[in-house]
Coordinates of C-alpha atoms in Angstrom, one line a residue:
M1 CA 18.6 -95.4 -2.2
K2 CA 14.9 -96.4 -2.2
K3 CA 15.0 -97.3 1.5
F4 CA 16.7 -94.0 2.3
L5 CA 13.9 -92.1 0.5
I6 CA 11.3 -94.1 2.3
F7 CA 13.0 -93.4 5.6
F8 CA 13.4 -89.7 4.8
S9 CA 9.8 -89.4 3.7
S10 CA 8.7 -91.1 6.9
I11 CA 10.6 -88.6 9.0
I12 CA 9.0 -85.7 7.1
V13 CA 5.5 -87.2 7.6
I14 CA 6.1 -87.7 11.3
F15 CA 7.5 -84.2 11.8
A16 CA 4.6 -82.7 9.8
A17 CA 2.1 -84.7 11.9
F18 CA 3.8 -83.5 15.1
I19 CA 3.6 -79.9 13.9
V20 CA -0.1 -80.4 13.1
F21 CA -0.6 -82.0 16.5
L22 CA 0.8 -78.9 18.3
F23 CA -1.9 -76.8 16.8
T24 CA -4.7 -79.0 18.2
P25 CA -6.2 -78.7 21.7
P26 CA -4.1 -81.6 23.0
G27 CA -1.0 -80.1 21.3
N28 CA -1.8 -76.7 22.8
A29 CA -1.9 -78.3 26.3
L30 CA 1.6 -79.7 25.6
L31 CA 2.9 -76.4 24.2
K32 CA 1.4 -74.1 26.9
P33 CA 3.9 -74.9 29.8
I34 CA 6.8 -74.8 27.3
V35 CA 5.9 -71.3 26.1
E36 CA 5.2 -70.1 29.7
S37 CA 8.6 -71.3 30.8
Q38 CA 10.4 -69.6 27.9
I39 CA 8.7 -66.3 28.6
N40 CA 9.2 -66.4 32.3
S41 CA 12.9 -67.2 31.9
K42 CA 13.5 -64.0 29.9
S43 CA 10.8 -61.5 31.1
P44 CA 10.9 -59.4 34.3
V45 CA 7.2 -60.0 34.6
K46 CA 6.0 -63.5 35.3
I47 CA 3.0 -64.7 33.4
S48 CA 0.6 -67.6 33.3
F49 CA -1.9 -68.6 30.6
D50 CA -5.6 -68.8 31.5
K51 CA -6.4 -69.5 27.9
F52 CA -4.0 -70.8 25.3
R53 CA -5.4 -71.4 21.8
V54 CA -2.9 -71.4 19.0
G55 CA -3.9 -72.7 15.6
F56 CA -2.7 -72.5 12.0
G57 CA -3.1 -68.8 11.4
S58 CA -4.9 -67.8 14.6
I59 CA -4.2 -67.0 18.2
D60 CA -6.4 -66.5 21.3
L61 CA -4.7 -66.0 24.6
K62 CA -5.7 -64.8 28.1
I63 CA -2.6 -64.0 30.1
K64 CA -2.4 -63.3 33.9
F65 CA 0.5 -61.2 35.2
L66 CA 1.5 -59.2 38.2
K67 CA -1.4 -59.3 40.7
N68 CA -4.9 -59.3 39.3
S69 CA -3.7 -57.9 35.9
V70 CA -4.9 -59.5 32.7
A71 CA -4.1 -59.3 29.0
N72 CA -6.4 -60.7 26.3
I73 CA -4.8 -61.2 22.9
K74 CA -6.6 -62.4 19.8
G75 CA -5.9 -62.3 16.1
N76 CA -4.4 -63.8 13.0
Y77 CA -0.9 -64.5 11.8
S78 CA 0.9 -66.2 8.9
L79 CA 3.9 -68.5 9.5
F80 CA 5.0 -68.1 5.9
S81 CA 4.7 -64.4 5.3
Q82 CA 5.3 -63.6 9.0
N83 CA 2.5 -61.0 8.9
F84 CA 0.1 -60.6 11.9
N85 CA -3.0 -58.7 12.8
I86 CA -3.7 -58.9 16.5
N87 CA -6.1 -57.2 18.9
Y88 CA -5.2 -56.6 22.6
N89 CA -6.9 -55.6 25.7
I90 CA -4.8 -55.0 28.8
H91 CA -5.8 -54.2 32.4
I92 CA -3.1 -53.4 35.0
A93 CA -4.7 -53.4 38.4
N94 CA -1.9 -51.8 40.3
L95 CA 1.0 -49.9 38.7
N96 CA 3.0 -50.2 41.8
N97 CA 3.6 -53.9 40.8
L98 CA 5.8 -52.5 38.0
K99 CA 8.3 -50.9 40.4
N100 CA 11.0 -53.5 39.7
I101 CA 10.8 -52.5 36.0
V102 CA 10.3 -48.7 36.2
S103 CA 12.3 -48.2 39.4
Y104 CA 9.7 -45.8 40.7
P105 CA 6.8 -46.4 43.1
L106 CA 3.6 -45.8 41.0
R107 CA 0.0 -46.1 42.2
G108 CA -3.4 -46.7 40.6
G109 CA -4.4 -48.8 37.6
V110 CA -4.7 -48.3 33.8
D111 CA -6.4 -49.9 30.9
T112 CA -5.4 -50.0 27.3
S113 CA -6.6 -51.7 24.2
G114 CA -5.8 -51.6 20.5
N115 CA -4.4 -53.4 17.5
I116 CA -0.9 -54.6 16.5
K117 CA -0.3 -55.4 12.8
G118 CA 2.5 -55.7 10.3
N119 CA 5.6 -58.0 10.3
I120 CA 8.8 -58.4 12.3
K121 CA 10.4 -55.5 10.3
D122 CA 7.4 -53.1 10.2
I123 CA 5.1 -53.0 13.2
K124 CA 2.2 -50.6 13.8
I125 CA 0.5 -50.2 17.1
K126 CA -2.7 -48.2 17.4
G127 CA -4.6 -48.0 20.7
I128 CA -6.5 -46.1 23.4
T129 CA -5.9 -45.7 27.1
N130 CA -7.6 -44.2 30.2
F131 CA -4.3 -43.3 31.8
A132 CA -5.0 -40.7 34.6
K133 CA -8.7 -40.6 33.7
S134 CA -7.9 -39.4 30.2
N135 CA -9.2 -40.2 26.8
T136 CA -5.9 -40.9 25.0
D137 CA -5.2 -42.2 21.5
Y138 CA -1.8 -43.4 20.5
F139 CA 0.0 -44.7 17.5
I140 CA 3.5 -46.2 17.5
E141 CA 5.5 -47.4 14.5
L142 CA 8.5 -49.7 14.8
K143 CA 11.0 -50.2 11.9
N144 CA 13.5 -53.0 12.3
K145 CA 12.6 -53.3 16.0
Q146 CA 13.3 -49.6 16.6
V147 CA 10.7 -47.0 17.4
S148 CA 10.4 -44.7 14.4
K149 CA 7.2 -42.7 15.0
I150 CA 5.0 -41.7 18.0
L151 CA 1.6 -40.0 17.7
T152 CA -0.4 -39.2 20.8
D153 CA -3.6 -37.2 21.4
I154 CA -4.3 -36.7 25.1
K155 CA -7.7 -35.3 26.1
N156 CA -8.8 -34.3 29.6
L157 CA -6.0 -35.9 31.5
D158 CA -6.8 -35.4 35.2
L159 CA -3.8 -33.7 36.9
A160 CA -4.8 -34.8 40.4
S161 CA -5.0 -38.4 39.2
L162 CA -1.6 -38.0 37.5
L163 CA 0.0 -36.7 40.7
Y164 CA -1.6 -39.7 42.6
I165 CA -0.1 -42.1 40.0
V166 CA 3.4 -40.7 40.4
N167 CA 3.1 -40.7 44.2
K168 CA 2.8 -37.0 44.7
P169 CA 0.3 -35.0 46.8
K170 CA -2.7 -33.7 44.7
F171 CA -1.7 -30.0 44.8
I172 CA -3.4 -29.2 41.5
D173 CA -6.8 -30.1 40.1
G174 CA -7.4 -29.5 36.5
K175 CA -7.3 -31.0 33.0
L176 CA -4.4 -31.4 30.6
N177 CA -4.8 -31.6 26.8
S178 CA -1.8 -32.5 24.7
N179 CA -1.0 -33.4 21.1
I180 CA 2.3 -35.1 20.4
V181 CA 3.7 -35.8 16.9
L182 CA 7.2 -37.4 16.7
N183 CA 8.0 -38.4 13.2
S184 CA 11.5 -39.1 14.2
I185 CA 13.0 -39.6 17.7
D186 CA 16.6 -39.8 16.5
I187 CA 18.3 -37.3 18.9
N188 CA 20.4 -36.1 15.9
N189 CA 17.5 -35.8 13.5
L190 CA 14.4 -34.8 15.5
D191 CA 11.2 -34.1 13.7
G192 CA 8.0 -33.3 15.5
K193 CA 6.0 -31.1 17.8
I194 CA 4.5 -31.2 21.3
L195 CA 1.5 -29.0 22.2
A196 CA 0.1 -28.9 25.8
S197 CA -2.5 -26.8 27.5
V198 CA -4.1 -26.6 31.0
K199 CA -7.3 -24.5 31.4
N200 CA -8.7 -23.2 34.7
A201 CA -6.7 -25.5 37.0
T202 CA -7.0 -24.8 40.7
V203 CA -4.6 -25.2 43.6
N204 CA -5.5 -27.3 46.6
R205 CA -5.0 -24.7 49.2
S206 CA -5.9 -26.9 52.2
L207 CA -3.3 -29.5 51.2
L208 CA -0.6 -26.9 50.8
K209 CA -1.4 -25.6 54.2
K210 CA -1.3 -29.1 55.7
E211 CA 1.8 -30.3 53.9
Y212 CA 4.0 -27.1 53.9
N213 CA 2.1 -24.7 56.2
L214 CA 1.8 -22.5 53.1
T215 CA -1.2 -20.2 52.8
L216 CA -2.3 -19.2 49.3
P217 CA -5.2 -17.2 48.1
K218 CA -7.7 -18.8 45.8
T219 CA -5.5 -19.6 42.7
T220 CA -6.4 -20.6 39.2
L221 CA -3.8 -21.6 36.5
N222 CA -3.8 -21.5 32.7
L223 CA -0.9 -22.8 30.6
D224 CA -0.2 -22.9 26.9
S225 CA 3.0 -24.4 25.7
K226 CA 4.6 -25.6 22.5
A227 CA 7.8 -27.3 21.4
L228 CA 8.9 -27.7 17.8
M229 CA 11.7 -30.1 17.0
K230 CA 13.8 -30.2 13.8
G231 CA 17.2 -31.8 13.4
K232 CA 19.1 -31.1 16.6
K233 CA 17.1 -28.0 17.5
I234 CA 14.1 -27.6 19.8
D235 CA 12.2 -24.3 19.7
F236 CA 9.9 -23.8 22.7
F237 CA 7.3 -21.5 24.1
A238 CA 5.3 -21.4 27.3
N239 CA 2.8 -19.0 28.8
L240 CA 1.5 -19.3 32.3
I241 CA -1.3 -17.1 33.6
S242 CA -2.7 -17.1 37.1
N243 CA -4.1 -14.5 39.5
L244 CA -0.7 -14.6 41.4
L245 CA 1.6 -13.9 38.5
K246 CA 2.1 -14.3 34.7
A247 CA 5.1 -16.0 33.3
N248 CA 6.3 -16.3 29.7
I249 CA 9.4 -18.0 28.3
K250 CA 10.5 -18.7 24.8
G251 CA 13.7 -19.8 23.2
N252 CA 15.6 -22.8 21.7
F253 CA 17.8 -25.6 22.8
E254 CA 20.5 -27.0 20.4
N255 CA 23.7 -29.0 21.0
N256 CA 23.1 -28.9 24.7
Y257 CA 23.0 -25.1 24.7
L258 CA 20.0 -23.1 26.0
N259 CA 19.1 -19.7 24.7
S260 CA 15.8 -18.2 26.0
K261 CA 14.0 -15.0 27.1
Y262 CA 11.7 -14.8 30.1
T263 CA 9.2 -12.4 31.6
L264 CA 7.6 -12.6 35.1
L265 CA 4.8 -10.1 36.0
A266 CA 2.7 -9.7 39.2
D267 CA 0.0 -7.0 38.7
N268 CA -0.9 -6.9 42.3
L269 CA 1.6 -8.0 44.9
S270 CA -1.0 -7.9 47.7
V271 CA -2.2 -11.4 46.7
L272 CA 1.2 -12.7 47.9
T273 CA 0.8 -11.2 51.4
P274 CA -0.4 -14.6 52.9
V275 CA 2.4 -16.4 51.2
I276 CA 5.3 -14.3 52.7
N277 CA 3.3 -13.3 55.8
Q278 CA 4.1 -9.6 55.1
K279 CA 1.9 -6.9 53.7
I280 CA 3.0 -5.7 50.3
R281 CA 1.4 -3.9 47.4
G282 CA 2.1 -2.5 44.0
K283 CA 3.5 -4.2 40.8
F284 CA 6.5 -6.4 40.1
K285 CA 8.1 -7.2 36.8
T286 CA 11.3 -8.9 35.8
D287 CA 12.6 -10.0 32.4
G288 CA 15.8 -11.2 31.0
I289 CA 17.6 -14.1 29.4
V290 CA 18.7 -17.6 30.3
K291 CA 21.6 -19.0 28.3
G292 CA 24.4 -21.5 28.5
K293 CA 24.9 -25.3 28.8
T294 CA 22.9 -27.3 31.3
N295 CA 25.7 -27.4 33.8
N296 CA 26.7 -23.8 33.3
L297 CA 23.7 -21.5 33.0
L298 CA 23.7 -17.7 33.1
V299 CA 20.5 -15.8 34.1
K300 CA 20.6 -12.0 33.4
G301 CA 17.8 -9.5 33.7
I302 CA 16.2 -6.5 35.2
A303 CA 13.6 -6.4 38.0
Y304 CA 11.2 -3.5 38.2
L305 CA 10.0 -2.8 41.7
A306 CA 9.0 0.3 43.8
G307 CA 9.4 2.7 40.9
G308 CA 13.0 1.6 40.3
N309 CA 14.9 -1.3 38.8
I310 CA 17.5 -3.8 39.9
N311 CA 20.0 -5.4 37.5
K312 CA 20.6 -9.0 38.3
K313 CA 23.0 -11.7 37.2
I314 CA 22.9 -15.3 38.4
A315 CA 25.5 -17.9 37.3
L316 CA 24.6 -21.5 37.9
Y317 CA 27.4 -24.0 38.0
G318 CA 25.9 -27.5 38.6
L319 CA 24.5 -27.3 42.1
S320 CA 26.2 -24.0 43.0
A321 CA 25.2 -20.4 42.2
D322 CA 26.9 -17.0 42.0
I323 CA 24.3 -14.1 42.5
Q324 CA 25.1 -10.5 41.7
L325 CA 22.7 -7.5 42.2
R326 CA 24.0 -4.2 40.9
K327 CA 23.1 -0.8 39.5
Y328 CA 20.0 -0.5 41.6
K329 CA 17.7 2.4 42.1
L330 CA 14.6 2.3 44.1
K331 CA 12.0 5.0 44.8
W332 CA 9.9 4.7 47.9
K333 CA 6.6 6.5 48.4
N334 CA 4.8 7.1 51.7

């Protein structure tokens, strides 16, 4: 029995010594390729460690990934309580290198930094990013490895830069501001709001002419929109104002069913003359409703034009449409 206890104690001492050794610089050198190999075998993004310092309760890493992208991770952790408090700083040089993950050809780069703290069952991430030249703050909470809360405050996001990132021509130049509060993202128990606004955005007329041979007058855009989410219901509102037309829509979406009202107004049709290559003048207004399920929508309304009105009904079935114009009365003036 005594020999067994001595043997067992020796095993414990050797194991403890080996664990201690792993947290020393020579031990880190032994551990580094093992950790790299484990990550690369499971991650779609291959990484390599430029710096690998792991001690009892502390971590300091510099990770290279993709091409010329770097992540710096530094902080403290506890093996016993499994709590951690870690700062991160990430630079992605070219978002297009993520195409195998996001399945979309992105462009440009992005930087983000922040802090991750908590434990394996309760994680809080708080950070900032310069995505699309914006000043954006974000907060993400995970409970039991599931996202439970998202808060985002986006300031002065550059629309031209956003279009560049998503590989689209820079048709619009302006700034987007948005505030997103999602206290629950459970599709059956939503709780939150999304506010978004665009002020004095301008349309790139020369690019429209080049890409689509479309001639527009000098055009500015202002947009205010809001979405309120509670349970399975989403109430929404959007108001677009430009020198070409004004548009307003409000309604709700619940159980895959849309119920909304809309209004379109052009105070001076002459501004559309270069668009349709035909001289026109006067006012145009149309309003009505849009309702139905996403694969079976009904658009009804009245268009006011040339002193008269046109009743319209458009049924949308997937990719097909049934259009009816009836009960019309127009008055023409010389």
